[in-house]
PDB file of C-alpha atoms and ligand atoms in Angstrom:
ATOM      1  CA  UNK A   1      23.238  26.051 -32.776  1.00 43.00           C
ATOM      2  CA  UNK A   2      22.774  25.210 -29.097  1.00 51.00           C
ATOM      3  CA  UNK A   3      20.691  27.538 -26.992  1.00 47.00           C
ATOM      4  CA  UNK A   4      22.353  28.935 -23.901  1.00 47.00           C
ATOM      5  CA  UNK A   5      20.919  30.424 -20.786  1.00 54.00           C
ATOM      6  CA  UNK A   6      23.145  31.120 -17.826  1.00 62.00           C
ATOM      7  CA  UNK A   7      21.817  29.413 -14.746  1.00 66.00           C
ATOM      8  CA  UNK A   8      23.349  31.679 -12.169  1.00 66.00           C
ATOM      9  CA  UNK A   9      26.276  34.003 -11.510  1.00 66.00           C
ATOM     10  CA  UNK A  10      26.401  35.619  -8.070  1.00 69.00           C
ATOM     11  CA  UNK A  11      27.179  39.290  -7.594  1.00 66.00           C
ATOM     12  CA  UNK A  12      30.449  38.753  -5.745  1.00 66.00           C
ATOM     13  CA  UNK A  13      32.138  37.319  -8.840  1.00 65.00           C
ATOM     14  CA  UNK A  14      33.507  39.747 -11.359  1.00 61.00           C
ATOM     15  CA  UNK A  15      33.278  38.451 -14.915  1.00 59.00           C
ATOM     16  CA  UNK A  16      36.976  39.226 -15.313  1.00 62.00           C
ATOM     17  CA  UNK A  17      40.252  37.910 -14.029  1.00 77.00           C
ATOM     18  CA  UNK A  18      39.341  34.551 -12.695  1.00 89.00           C
ATOM     19  CA  UNK A  19      41.867  31.777 -12.359  1.00 95.00           C
ATOM     20  CA  UNK A  20      41.314  28.190 -13.352  1.00 97.00           C
ATOM     21  CA  UNK A  21      42.727  25.601 -10.997  1.00 98.00           C
ATOM     22  CA  UNK A  22      43.476  22.415 -12.895  1.00 98.00           C
ATOM     23  CA  UNK A  23      42.334  19.567 -10.644  1.00 98.00           C
ATOM     24  CA  UNK A  24      44.315  16.383 -11.371  1.00 98.00           C
ATOM     25  CA  UNK A  25      41.149  14.431 -12.262  1.00 98.00           C
ATOM     26  CA  UNK A  26      40.029  17.057 -14.789  1.00 98.00           C
ATOM     27  CA  UNK A  27      43.174  18.219 -16.559  1.00 98.00           C
ATOM     28  CA  UNK A  28      41.868  17.574 -20.079  1.00 97.00           C
ATOM     29  CA  UNK A  29      38.629  19.425 -19.459  1.00 98.00           C
ATOM     30  CA  UNK A  30      40.408  22.363 -17.795  1.00 98.00           C
ATOM     31  CA  UNK A  31      42.744  22.636 -20.791  1.00 97.00           C
ATOM     32  CA  UNK A  32      39.837  22.518 -23.233  1.00 97.00           C
ATOM     33  CA  UNK A  33      38.086  25.238 -21.263  1.00 97.00           C
ATOM     34  CA  UNK A  34      41.200  27.395 -21.050  1.00 96.00           C
ATOM     35  CA  UNK A  35      41.574  27.214 -24.837  1.00 95.00           C
ATOM     36  CA  UNK A  36      38.149  28.839 -25.115  1.00 95.00           C
ATOM     37  CA  UNK A  37      38.549  31.572 -22.507  1.00 92.00           C
ATOM     38  CA  UNK A  38      41.317  33.935 -21.640  1.00 86.00           C
ATOM     39  CA  UNK A  39      41.953  33.011 -18.009  1.00 88.00           C
ATOM     40  CA  UNK A  40      45.128  32.029 -16.239  1.00 92.00           C
ATOM     41  CA  UNK A  41      45.490  28.317 -15.392  1.00 97.00           C
ATOM     42  CA  UNK A  42      47.174  27.239 -12.191  1.00 98.00           C
ATOM     43  CA  UNK A  43      48.541  23.731 -12.493  1.00 98.00           C
ATOM     44  CA  UNK A  44      48.661  21.322  -9.588  1.00 98.00           C
ATOM     45  CA  UNK A  45      51.614  19.222  -8.589  1.00 98.00           C
ATOM     46  CA  UNK A  46      50.310  15.833  -7.566  1.00 98.00           C
ATOM     47  CA  UNK A  47      52.224  12.842  -6.323  1.00 98.00           C
ATOM     48  CA  UNK A  48      51.840   9.786  -4.199  1.00 97.00           C
ATOM     49  CA  UNK A  49      53.965   8.842  -1.239  1.00 97.00           C
ATOM     50  CA  UNK A  50      55.319   5.288  -1.074  1.00 97.00           C
ATOM     51  CA  UNK A  51      52.544   4.421   1.396  1.00 98.00           C
ATOM     52  CA  UNK A  52      49.877   5.575  -1.058  1.00 96.00           C
ATOM     53  CA  UNK A  53      49.015   8.908   0.586  1.00 98.00           C
ATOM     54  CA  UNK A  54      48.413  11.776  -1.813  1.00 98.00           C
ATOM     55  CA  UNK A  55      50.243  15.106  -2.017  1.00 98.00           C
ATOM     56  CA  UNK A  56      48.997  18.138  -3.921  1.00 98.00           C
ATOM     57  CA  UNK A  57      50.407  21.656  -4.296  1.00 98.00           C
ATOM     58  CA  UNK A  58      49.173  24.704  -6.193  1.00 98.00           C
ATOM     59  CA  UNK A  59      51.872  25.762  -8.618  1.00 98.00           C
ATOM     60  CA  UNK A  60      50.968  29.456  -8.588  1.00 97.00           C
ATOM     61  CA  UNK A  61      49.862  32.377  -6.411  1.00 96.00           C
ATOM     62  CA  UNK A  62      46.144  32.552  -5.614  1.00 96.00           C
ATOM     63  CA  UNK A  63      46.117  35.263  -2.948  1.00 95.00           C
ATOM     64  CA  UNK A  64      43.081  37.507  -3.353  1.00 94.00           C
ATOM     65  CA  UNK A  65      42.098  35.835  -6.624  1.00 94.00           C
ATOM     66  CA  UNK A  66      38.694  34.534  -7.686  1.00 94.00           C
ATOM     67  CA  UNK A  67      39.513  30.883  -8.296  1.00 96.00           C
ATOM     68  CA  UNK A  68      37.553  28.277 -10.230  1.00 97.00           C
ATOM     69  CA  UNK A  69      38.626  24.788  -9.223  1.00 98.00           C
ATOM     70  CA  UNK A  70      37.682  22.012 -11.650  1.00 98.00           C
ATOM     71  CA  UNK A  71      37.936  18.536 -10.217  1.00 98.00           C
ATOM     72  CA  UNK A  72      35.845  15.471 -10.825  1.00 98.00           C
ATOM     73  CA  UNK A  73      35.466  13.070  -7.900  1.00 98.00           C
ATOM     74  CA  UNK A  74      36.009   9.785  -9.680  1.00 96.00           C
ATOM     75  CA  UNK A  75      37.786   7.541  -8.980  1.00 95.00           C
ATOM     76  CA  UNK A  76      37.961   7.851  -5.194  1.00 96.00           C
ATOM     77  CA  UNK A  77      41.346   9.586  -5.171  1.00 97.00           C
ATOM     78  CA  UNK A  78      39.637  12.504  -6.884  1.00 98.00           C
ATOM     79  CA  UNK A  79      37.774  13.175  -3.647  1.00 98.00           C
ATOM     80  CA  UNK A  80      40.915  13.347  -1.537  1.00 98.00           C
ATOM     81  CA  UNK A  81      42.565  15.619  -4.116  1.00 98.00           C
ATOM     82  CA  UNK A  82      39.506  17.867  -4.110  1.00 98.00           C
ATOM     83  CA  UNK A  83      39.442  18.211  -0.330  1.00 98.00           C
ATOM     84  CA  UNK A  84      43.158  18.979  -0.149  1.00 98.00           C
ATOM     85  CA  UNK A  85      42.955  21.515  -2.975  1.00 98.00           C
ATOM     86  CA  UNK A  86      40.066  23.310  -1.301  1.00 98.00           C
ATOM     87  CA  UNK A  87      42.166  23.528   1.824  1.00 98.00           C
ATOM     88  CA  UNK A  88      45.150  24.755  -0.182  1.00 98.00           C
ATOM     89  CA  UNK A  89      43.066  27.495  -1.799  1.00 98.00           C
ATOM     90  CA  UNK A  90      41.860  28.835   1.548  1.00 96.00           C
ATOM     91  CA  UNK A  91      45.248  28.388   3.205  1.00 98.00           C
ATOM     92  CA  UNK A  92      46.922  30.366   0.428  1.00 98.00           C
ATOM     93  CA  UNK A  93      44.459  33.242   0.573  1.00 97.00           C
ATOM     94  CA  UNK A  94      42.157  32.725  -2.436  1.00 96.00           C
ATOM     95  CA  UNK A  95      39.657  35.590  -2.604  1.00 94.00           C
ATOM     96  CA  UNK A  96      36.777  33.343  -3.592  1.00 94.00           C
ATOM     97  CA  UNK A  97      36.455  29.699  -4.536  1.00 96.00           C
ATOM     98  CA  UNK A  98      34.040  28.375  -7.131  1.00 96.00           C
ATOM     99  CA  UNK A  99      34.144  24.600  -7.050  1.00 98.00           C
ATOM    100  CA  UNK A 100      33.172  22.750 -10.208  1.00 98.00           C
ATOM    101  CA  UNK A 101      32.737  19.007  -9.790  1.00 98.00           C
ATOM    102  CA  UNK A 102      31.873  17.763 -13.296  1.00 98.00           C
ATOM    103  CA  UNK A 103      30.983  14.285 -12.039  1.00 98.00           C
ATOM    104  CA  UNK A 104      29.772  14.153  -8.460  1.00 98.00           C
ATOM    105  CA  UNK A 105      30.685  10.672  -7.231  1.00 97.00           C
ATOM    106  CA  UNK A 106      28.449   8.992  -4.643  1.00 97.00           C
ATOM    107  CA  UNK A 107      25.475  11.014  -5.898  1.00 96.00           C
ATOM    108  CA  UNK A 108      23.462   7.793  -5.918  1.00 95.00           C
ATOM    109  CA  UNK A 109      23.789   7.431  -2.136  1.00 96.00           C
ATOM    110  CA  UNK A 110      21.586  10.492  -1.706  1.00 96.00           C
ATOM    111  CA  UNK A 111      19.609   9.130   1.218  1.00 96.00           C
ATOM    112  CA  UNK A 112      19.757   6.513   3.927  1.00 97.00           C
ATOM    113  CA  UNK A 113      18.307   3.438   2.267  1.00 97.00           C
ATOM    114  CA  UNK A 114      19.017   1.112   5.192  1.00 97.00           C
ATOM    115  CA  UNK A 115      19.530   1.606   8.888  1.00 98.00           C
ATOM    116  CA  UNK A 116      23.164   2.242   9.714  1.00 98.00           C
ATOM    117  CA  UNK A 117      24.088   3.815   6.370  1.00 98.00           C
ATOM    118  CA  UNK A 118      25.541   7.285   5.864  1.00 97.00           C
ATOM    119  CA  UNK A 119      24.185   9.782   3.372  1.00 98.00           C
ATOM    120  CA  UNK A 120      27.435   9.758   1.427  1.00 98.00           C
ATOM    121  CA  UNK A 121      26.490  12.518  -1.007  1.00 98.00           C
ATOM    122  CA  UNK A 122      25.650  14.817   1.898  1.00 98.00           C
ATOM    123  CA  UNK A 123      28.945  14.058   3.642  1.00 98.00           C
ATOM    124  CA  UNK A 124      30.792  15.170   0.506  1.00 98.00           C
ATOM    125  CA  UNK A 125      28.620  18.251   0.021  1.00 98.00           C
ATOM    126  CA  UNK A 126      29.328  19.323   3.593  1.00 98.00           C
ATOM    127  CA  UNK A 127      33.084  19.119   3.081  1.00 98.00           C
ATOM    128  CA  UNK A 128      32.985  20.951  -0.239  1.00 98.00           C
ATOM    129  CA  UNK A 129      31.026  23.878   1.114  1.00 96.00           C
ATOM    130  CA  UNK A 130      33.355  24.396   4.053  1.00 97.00           C
ATOM    131  CA  UNK A 131      35.844  25.993   1.662  1.00 97.00           C
ATOM    132  CA  UNK A 132      33.724  26.980  -1.355  1.00 97.00           C
ATOM    133  CA  UNK A 133      31.651  30.065  -2.072  1.00 95.00           C
ATOM    134  CA  UNK A 134      29.794  28.628  -5.032  1.00 95.00           C
ATOM    135  CA  UNK A 135      29.315  25.111  -6.372  1.00 97.00           C
ATOM    136  CA  UNK A 136      28.596  23.712  -9.833  1.00 97.00           C
ATOM    137  CA  UNK A 137      28.080  20.175 -11.006  1.00 98.00           C
ATOM    138  CA  UNK A 138      26.689  18.515 -14.127  1.00 98.00           C
ATOM    139  CA  UNK A 139      23.712  16.145 -14.459  1.00 97.00           C
ATOM    140  CA  UNK A 140      23.716  15.145 -10.831  1.00 96.00           C
ATOM    141  CA  UNK A 141      22.032  11.788 -10.388  1.00 93.00           C
ATOM    142  CA  UNK A 142      19.600  13.074  -7.789  1.00 92.00           C
ATOM    143  CA  UNK A 143      18.499  16.658  -7.309  1.00 93.00           C
ATOM    144  CA  UNK A 144      18.152  15.968  -3.588  1.00 96.00           C
ATOM    145  CA  UNK A 145      21.931  16.326  -3.390  1.00 97.00           C
ATOM    146  CA  UNK A 146      21.717  19.990  -4.366  1.00 97.00           C
ATOM    147  CA  UNK A 147      19.660  20.625  -1.224  1.00 97.00           C
ATOM    148  CA  UNK A 148      22.576  19.417   0.882  1.00 98.00           C
ATOM    149  CA  UNK A 149      24.469  22.587  -0.060  1.00 97.00           C
ATOM    150  CA  UNK A 150      23.857  25.723   1.968  1.00 96.00           C
ATOM    151  CA  UNK A 151      26.009  27.753  -0.429  1.00 95.00           C
ATOM    152  CA  UNK A 152      24.660  28.645  -3.877  1.00 94.00           C
ATOM    153  CA  UNK A 153      24.812  25.541  -6.036  1.00 95.00           C
ATOM    154  CA  UNK A 154      23.968  24.901  -9.666  1.00 96.00           C
ATOM    155  CA  UNK A 155      23.277  21.645 -11.495  1.00 97.00           C
ATOM    156  CA  UNK A 156      24.076  22.099 -15.189  1.00 97.00           C
ATOM    157  CA  UNK A 157      22.802  19.862 -17.974  1.00 96.00           C
ATOM    158  CA  UNK A 158      25.036  18.332 -20.620  1.00 97.00           C
ATOM    159  CA  UNK A 159      22.017  16.881 -22.406  1.00 97.00           C
ATOM    160  CA  UNK A 160      21.919  19.541 -25.155  1.00 95.00           C
ATOM    161  CA  UNK A 161      25.541  18.705 -26.006  1.00 95.00           C
ATOM    162  CA  UNK A 162      24.931  14.963 -25.961  1.00 96.00           C
ATOM    163  CA  UNK A 163      21.874  15.454 -28.142  1.00 96.00           C
ATOM    164  CA  UNK A 164      23.835  17.589 -30.562  1.00 96.00           C
ATOM    165  CA  UNK A 165      26.472  14.860 -30.802  1.00 96.00           C
ATOM    166  CA  UNK A 166      23.759  12.228 -31.267  1.00 96.00           C
ATOM    167  CA  UNK A 167      22.509  13.982 -34.431  1.00 95.00           C
ATOM    168  CA  UNK A 168      25.171  12.254 -36.494  1.00 95.00           C
ATOM    169  CA  UNK A 169      23.209   8.974 -36.075  1.00 96.00           C
ATOM    170  CA  UNK A 170      19.960  10.647 -37.154  1.00 96.00           C
ATOM    171  CA  UNK A 171      17.905   9.208 -34.287  1.00 97.00           C
ATOM    172  CA  UNK A 172      14.126   8.836 -34.659  1.00 97.00           C
ATOM    173  CA  UNK A 173      13.581   8.533 -30.938  1.00 97.00           C
ATOM    174  CA  UNK A 174      15.340   9.521 -27.714  1.00 98.00           C
ATOM    175  CA  UNK A 175      14.720   7.209 -24.782  1.00 98.00           C
ATOM    176  CA  UNK A 176      15.371   7.440 -21.075  1.00 97.00           C
ATOM    177  CA  UNK A 177      15.969   4.008 -19.538  1.00 96.00           C
ATOM    178  CA  UNK A 178      13.703   4.934 -16.622  1.00 95.00           C
ATOM    179  CA  UNK A 179      11.094   7.409 -15.458  1.00 95.00           C
ATOM    180  CA  UNK A 180      13.670   9.221 -13.330  1.00 93.00           C
ATOM    181  CA  UNK A 181      15.460  10.410 -16.479  1.00 95.00           C
ATOM    182  CA  UNK A 182      12.435  12.015 -18.153  1.00 96.00           C
ATOM    183  CA  UNK A 183      13.576  15.565 -17.534  1.00 95.00           C
ATOM    184  CA  UNK A 184      16.992  14.845 -19.048  1.00 95.00           C
ATOM    185  CA  UNK A 185      15.662  13.224 -22.198  1.00 96.00           C
ATOM    186  CA  UNK A 186      13.059  15.976 -22.642  1.00 96.00           C
ATOM    187  CA  UNK A 187      15.823  18.566 -22.511  1.00 95.00           C
ATOM    188  CA  UNK A 188      17.769  16.676 -25.173  1.00 96.00           C
ATOM    189  CA  UNK A 189      14.693  16.318 -27.340  1.00 96.00           C
ATOM    190  CA  UNK A 190      14.032  20.080 -27.242  1.00 94.00           C
ATOM    191  CA  UNK A 191      17.522  20.632 -28.585  1.00 93.00           C
ATOM    192  CA  UNK A 192      17.289  18.456 -31.676  1.00 95.00           C
ATOM    193  CA  UNK A 193      13.537  18.246 -32.153  1.00 93.00           C
ATOM    194  CA  UNK A 194      13.291  14.459 -31.959  1.00 96.00           C
ATOM    195  CA  UNK A 195      10.515  12.594 -30.113  1.00 96.00           C
ATOM    196  CA  UNK A 196      11.244  11.214 -26.656  1.00 97.00           C
ATOM    197  CA  UNK A 197       9.911   8.475 -24.422  1.00 97.00           C
ATOM    198  CA  UNK A 198      10.995   6.426 -21.424  1.00 97.00           C
ATOM    199  CA  UNK A 199      11.135   2.720 -20.684  1.00 97.00           C
ATOM    200  CA  UNK A 200       8.526   1.196 -18.432  1.00 95.00           C
ATOM    201  CA  UNK A 201       9.321  -1.942 -16.468  1.00 88.00           C
ATOM    202  CA  UNK A 202       6.863  -4.820 -16.414  1.00 88.00           C
ATOM    203  CA  UNK A 203       7.521  -8.012 -14.493  1.00 87.00           C
ATOM    204  CA  UNK A 204       6.725 -10.987 -16.758  1.00 86.00           C
ATOM    205  CA  UNK A 205       7.787 -13.721 -14.325  1.00 85.00           C
ATOM    206  CA  UNK A 206      10.297 -14.353 -11.517  1.00 81.00           C
ATOM    207  CA  UNK A 207      13.330 -13.880 -13.804  1.00 81.00           C
ATOM    208  CA  UNK A 208      12.071 -11.652 -16.598  1.00 84.00           C
ATOM    209  CA  UNK A 209      11.423  -7.941 -16.595  1.00 86.00           C
ATOM    210  CA  UNK A 210      10.190  -6.389 -19.810  1.00 89.00           C
ATOM    211  CA  UNK A 211      11.401  -2.902 -20.718  1.00 93.00           C
ATOM    212  CA  UNK A 212       9.171  -1.156 -23.218  1.00 93.00           C
ATOM    213  CA  UNK A 213       8.733   2.474 -24.256  1.00 92.00           C
ATOM    214  CA  UNK A 214       5.687   3.941 -22.542  1.00 94.00           C
ATOM    215  CA  UNK A 215       4.079   5.456 -25.663  1.00 93.00           C
ATOM    216  CA  UNK A 216       6.091   5.040 -28.845  1.00 94.00           C
ATOM    217  CA  UNK A 217       6.900   1.840 -30.765  1.00 94.00           C
ATOM    218  CA  UNK A 218      10.507   1.343 -31.874  1.00 96.00           C
ATOM    219  CA  UNK A 219      10.068  -0.912 -34.895  1.00 97.00           C
ATOM    220  CA  UNK A 220      12.361   0.140 -37.745  1.00 97.00           C
ATOM    221  CA  UNK A 221      13.643   3.124 -35.765  1.00 98.00           C
ATOM    222  CA  UNK A 222      17.062   4.424 -34.834  1.00 98.00           C
ATOM    223  CA  UNK A 223      16.879   4.771 -31.073  1.00 98.00           C
ATOM    224  CA  UNK A 224      19.198   6.795 -28.865  1.00 98.00           C
ATOM    225  CA  UNK A 225      19.162   5.912 -25.166  1.00 98.00           C
ATOM    226  CA  UNK A 226      20.300   8.816 -23.003  1.00 98.00           C
ATOM    227  CA  UNK A 227      21.169   8.484 -19.335  1.00 97.00           C
ATOM    228  CA  UNK A 228      23.113  10.338 -16.679  1.00 97.00           C
ATOM    229  CA  UNK A 229      25.565   7.562 -15.806  1.00 97.00           C
ATOM    230  CA  UNK A 230      26.949   4.387 -17.312  1.00 97.00           C
ATOM    231  CA  UNK A 231      28.530   2.410 -14.507  1.00 96.00           C
ATOM    232  CA  UNK A 232      28.416  -1.368 -14.984  1.00 95.00           C
ATOM    233  CA  UNK A 233      26.574  -0.822 -18.260  1.00 95.00           C
ATOM    234  CA  UNK A 234      23.831  -3.193 -17.056  1.00 94.00           C
ATOM    235  CA  UNK A 235      21.007  -0.678 -17.492  1.00 94.00           C
ATOM    236  CA  UNK A 236      22.009   0.352 -21.021  1.00 96.00           C
ATOM    237  CA  UNK A 237      22.853  -3.170 -22.211  1.00 96.00           C
ATOM    238  CA  UNK A 238      19.539  -4.622 -21.098  1.00 95.00           C
ATOM    239  CA  UNK A 239      17.600  -1.682 -22.520  1.00 96.00           C
ATOM    240  CA  UNK A 240      19.432  -1.896 -25.861  1.00 97.00           C
ATOM    241  CA  UNK A 241      18.905  -5.680 -26.103  1.00 96.00           C
ATOM    242  CA  UNK A 242      15.193  -5.409 -25.479  1.00 96.00           C
ATOM    243  CA  UNK A 243      14.720  -2.506 -27.902  1.00 97.00           C
ATOM    244  CA  UNK A 244      16.490  -4.481 -30.621  1.00 97.00           C
ATOM    245  CA  UNK A 245      14.234  -7.463 -29.861  1.00 96.00           C
ATOM    246  CA  UNK A 246      11.267  -5.132 -30.237  1.00 96.00           C
ATOM    247  CA  UNK A 247      12.425  -4.309 -33.771  1.00 97.00           C
ATOM    248  CA  UNK A 248      14.601  -1.194 -33.388  1.00 98.00           C
ATOM    249  CA  UNK A 249      16.898  -0.850 -36.389  1.00 98.00           C
ATOM    250  CA  UNK A 250      19.832   0.528 -34.376  1.00 97.00           C
ATOM    251  CA  UNK A 251      20.317   1.428 -30.743  1.00 98.00           C
ATOM    252  CA  UNK A 252      22.929   3.946 -29.597  1.00 98.00           C
ATOM    253  CA  UNK A 253      23.872   4.824 -26.044  1.00 98.00           C
ATOM    254  CA  UNK A 254      24.861   8.246 -24.724  1.00 98.00           C
ATOM    255  CA  UNK A 255      25.465   9.321 -21.138  1.00 98.00           C
ATOM    256  CA  UNK A 256      26.938  12.311 -19.394  1.00 98.00           C
ATOM    257  CA  UNK A 257      29.217  10.336 -17.095  1.00 98.00           C
ATOM    258  CA  UNK A 258      31.062   7.234 -18.302  1.00 98.00           C
ATOM    259  CA  UNK A 259      32.417   5.231 -15.375  1.00 97.00           C
ATOM    260  CA  UNK A 260      32.589   1.948 -17.324  1.00 97.00           C
ATOM    261  CA  UNK A 261      33.181  -0.398 -14.413  1.00 95.00           C
ATOM    262  CA  UNK A 262      34.665  -3.817 -15.172  1.00 94.00           C
ATOM    263  CA  UNK A 263      33.719  -5.061 -18.660  1.00 95.00           C
ATOM    264  CA  UNK A 264      30.971  -2.471 -19.216  1.00 96.00           C
ATOM    265  CA  UNK A 265      32.424  -1.195 -22.475  1.00 95.00           C
ATOM    266  CA  UNK A 266      32.746  -4.610 -24.036  1.00 95.00           C
ATOM    267  CA  UNK A 267      29.164  -5.516 -23.101  1.00 95.00           C
ATOM    268  CA  UNK A 268      27.847  -2.260 -24.502  1.00 97.00           C
ATOM    269  CA  UNK A 269      29.852  -2.486 -27.709  1.00 95.00           C
ATOM    270  CA  UNK A 270      28.277  -5.901 -28.342  1.00 96.00           C
ATOM    271  CA  UNK A 271      24.766  -4.474 -28.555  1.00 97.00           C
ATOM    272  CA  UNK A 272      24.970  -0.755 -29.250  1.00 97.00           C
ATOM    273  CA  UNK A 273      25.768   0.881 -32.571  1.00 97.00           C
ATOM    274  CA  UNK A 274      27.786   3.478 -30.697  1.00 97.00           C
ATOM    275  CA  UNK A 275      28.501   4.547 -27.118  1.00 98.00           C
ATOM    276  CA  UNK A 276      29.554   8.030 -26.116  1.00 98.00           C
ATOM    277  CA  UNK A 277      29.928  10.178 -23.009  1.00 98.00           C
ATOM    278  CA  UNK A 278      31.230  13.589 -22.048  1.00 98.00           C
ATOM    279  CA  UNK A 279      34.552  14.535 -20.498  1.00 98.00           C
ATOM    280  CA  UNK A 280      33.116  14.960 -16.978  1.00 98.00           C
ATOM    281  CA  UNK A 281      35.108  11.751 -16.582  1.00 98.00           C
ATOM    282  CA  UNK A 282      37.965  11.493 -19.028  1.00 96.00           C
ATOM    283  CA  UNK A 283      38.122   8.245 -20.966  1.00 95.00           C
ATOM    284  CA  UNK A 284      38.050   6.423 -24.261  1.00 94.00           C
ATOM    285  CA  UNK A 285      34.403   7.349 -24.894  1.00 97.00           C
ATOM    286  CA  UNK A 286      34.598  11.015 -23.835  1.00 97.00           C
ATOM    287  CA  UNK A 287      33.575  12.221 -27.262  1.00 97.00           C
ATOM    288  CA  UNK A 288      31.650  15.267 -26.086  1.00 98.00           C
ATOM    289  CA  UNK A 289      33.319  18.059 -24.174  1.00 98.00           C
ATOM    290  CA  UNK A 290      31.424  20.111 -21.625  1.00 98.00           C
ATOM    291  CA  UNK A 291      33.966  22.951 -21.983  1.00 98.00           C
ATOM    292  CA  UNK A 292      31.491  25.117 -23.965  1.00 97.00           C
ATOM    293  CA  UNK A 293      28.857  24.490 -21.292  1.00 97.00           C
ATOM    294  CA  UNK A 294      31.222  25.695 -18.556  1.00 97.00           C
ATOM    295  CA  UNK A 295      32.281  28.630 -20.720  1.00 95.00           C
ATOM    296  CA  UNK A 296      28.735  29.760 -21.271  1.00 93.00           C
ATOM    297  CA  UNK A 297      27.602  29.225 -17.712  1.00 92.00           C
ATOM    298  CA  UNK A 298      30.549  30.479 -15.719  1.00 91.00           C
ATOM    299  CA  UNK A 299      32.371  33.020 -17.879  1.00 88.00           C
TER     300      UNK A 299
HETATM  301  C1  LIG B 301      20.037   4.854 -12.451  1.00 83.46           C
HETATM  302  O1  LIG B 301      19.099   5.338 -11.829  1.00 83.46           O
HETATM  303  C2  LIG B 301      21.001   5.687 -13.218  1.00 83.46           C
HETATM  304  O2  LIG B 301      20.350   6.740 -13.870  1.00 83.46           O
HETATM  305  C3  LIG B 301      21.770   4.848 -14.214  1.00 83.46           C
HETATM  306  O3  LIG B 301      20.838   4.269 -15.104  1.00 83.46           O
HETATM  307  C4  LIG B 301      22.550   3.767 -13.524  1.00 83.46           C
HETATM  308  O4  LIG B 301      23.284   4.293 -12.455  1.00 83.46           O
HETATM  309  C5  LIG B 301      23.482   3.094 -14.489  1.00 83.46           C
HETATM  310  O5  LIG B 301      24.192   2.106 -13.815  1.00 83.46           O
HETATM  311  P1  LIG B 301      24.679   0.795 -14.549  1.00 83.46           P
HETATM  312  O6  LIG B 301      25.461   1.208 -15.739  1.00 83.46           O
HETATM  313  O7  LIG B 301      25.509   0.096 -13.520  1.00 83.46           O
HETATM  314  O8  LIG B 301      23.468   0.014 -14.913  1.00 83.46           O
END
């Protein structure tokens, strides 16, 4: 049984009579959520003009209603759809707007790394909050992004659900591929009572970087690597390869957000016993739904 603790619900939202707005990038998730709760779903008409521009329209009345818009911002078109839907909600008189962005794209550009760059995550946060009263996301890559919101904003964790799903492989060890993911892997480990560690990088020579768990040996163990994002799959593939070389019996890979750019899936399937993600981004490996997480936290 997973343990729940609501992160935050502001006073202005009544626990009753909210409407779900089914963002085009999160239709599956919105449906799964609506099957669990008794709230009206407003569908969205979405089409593309011959020149590629996007059209969206709310297919129901929202005037005076407390609306919960669910829309992931990947791929890029998801962002445009989100911005237009936020405008549509305000334009059509929504009483309040709670924006749920299950995967917050561009979260890795959370600061200016080089002169001349934008802070992309902040640019998106600024647009979202123009027309939102409350914001939720899931396993944001960098917590700095949450500070870019002046409205109340909540970063939820899907790690307990990933960990629960991972139990089927009976892992002996949960591993974060880097130090930055310690908090995530700790959270997962609390849920299923399995040891955790993270990979430390050591430069061996010009071409070789060794990845080794900081404290715990992997020999003969079933290892589960947990991360926030799989994009090119490079991080997971390299980690899995090295753990197998160090004697791990099996290595599995779980992440909240599965982007799977280019041939990421193929590369991962070659080394990992299994690969799974949540439905923050809908895809072949979305084996874990975050619908119960949204239900518990928002309703
Ligand atoms: C890095 O800090 C992130 O937590 C992920 O490990 C990274 O974004 C994964 O990217 P890729 O799959 O391209 O290695």
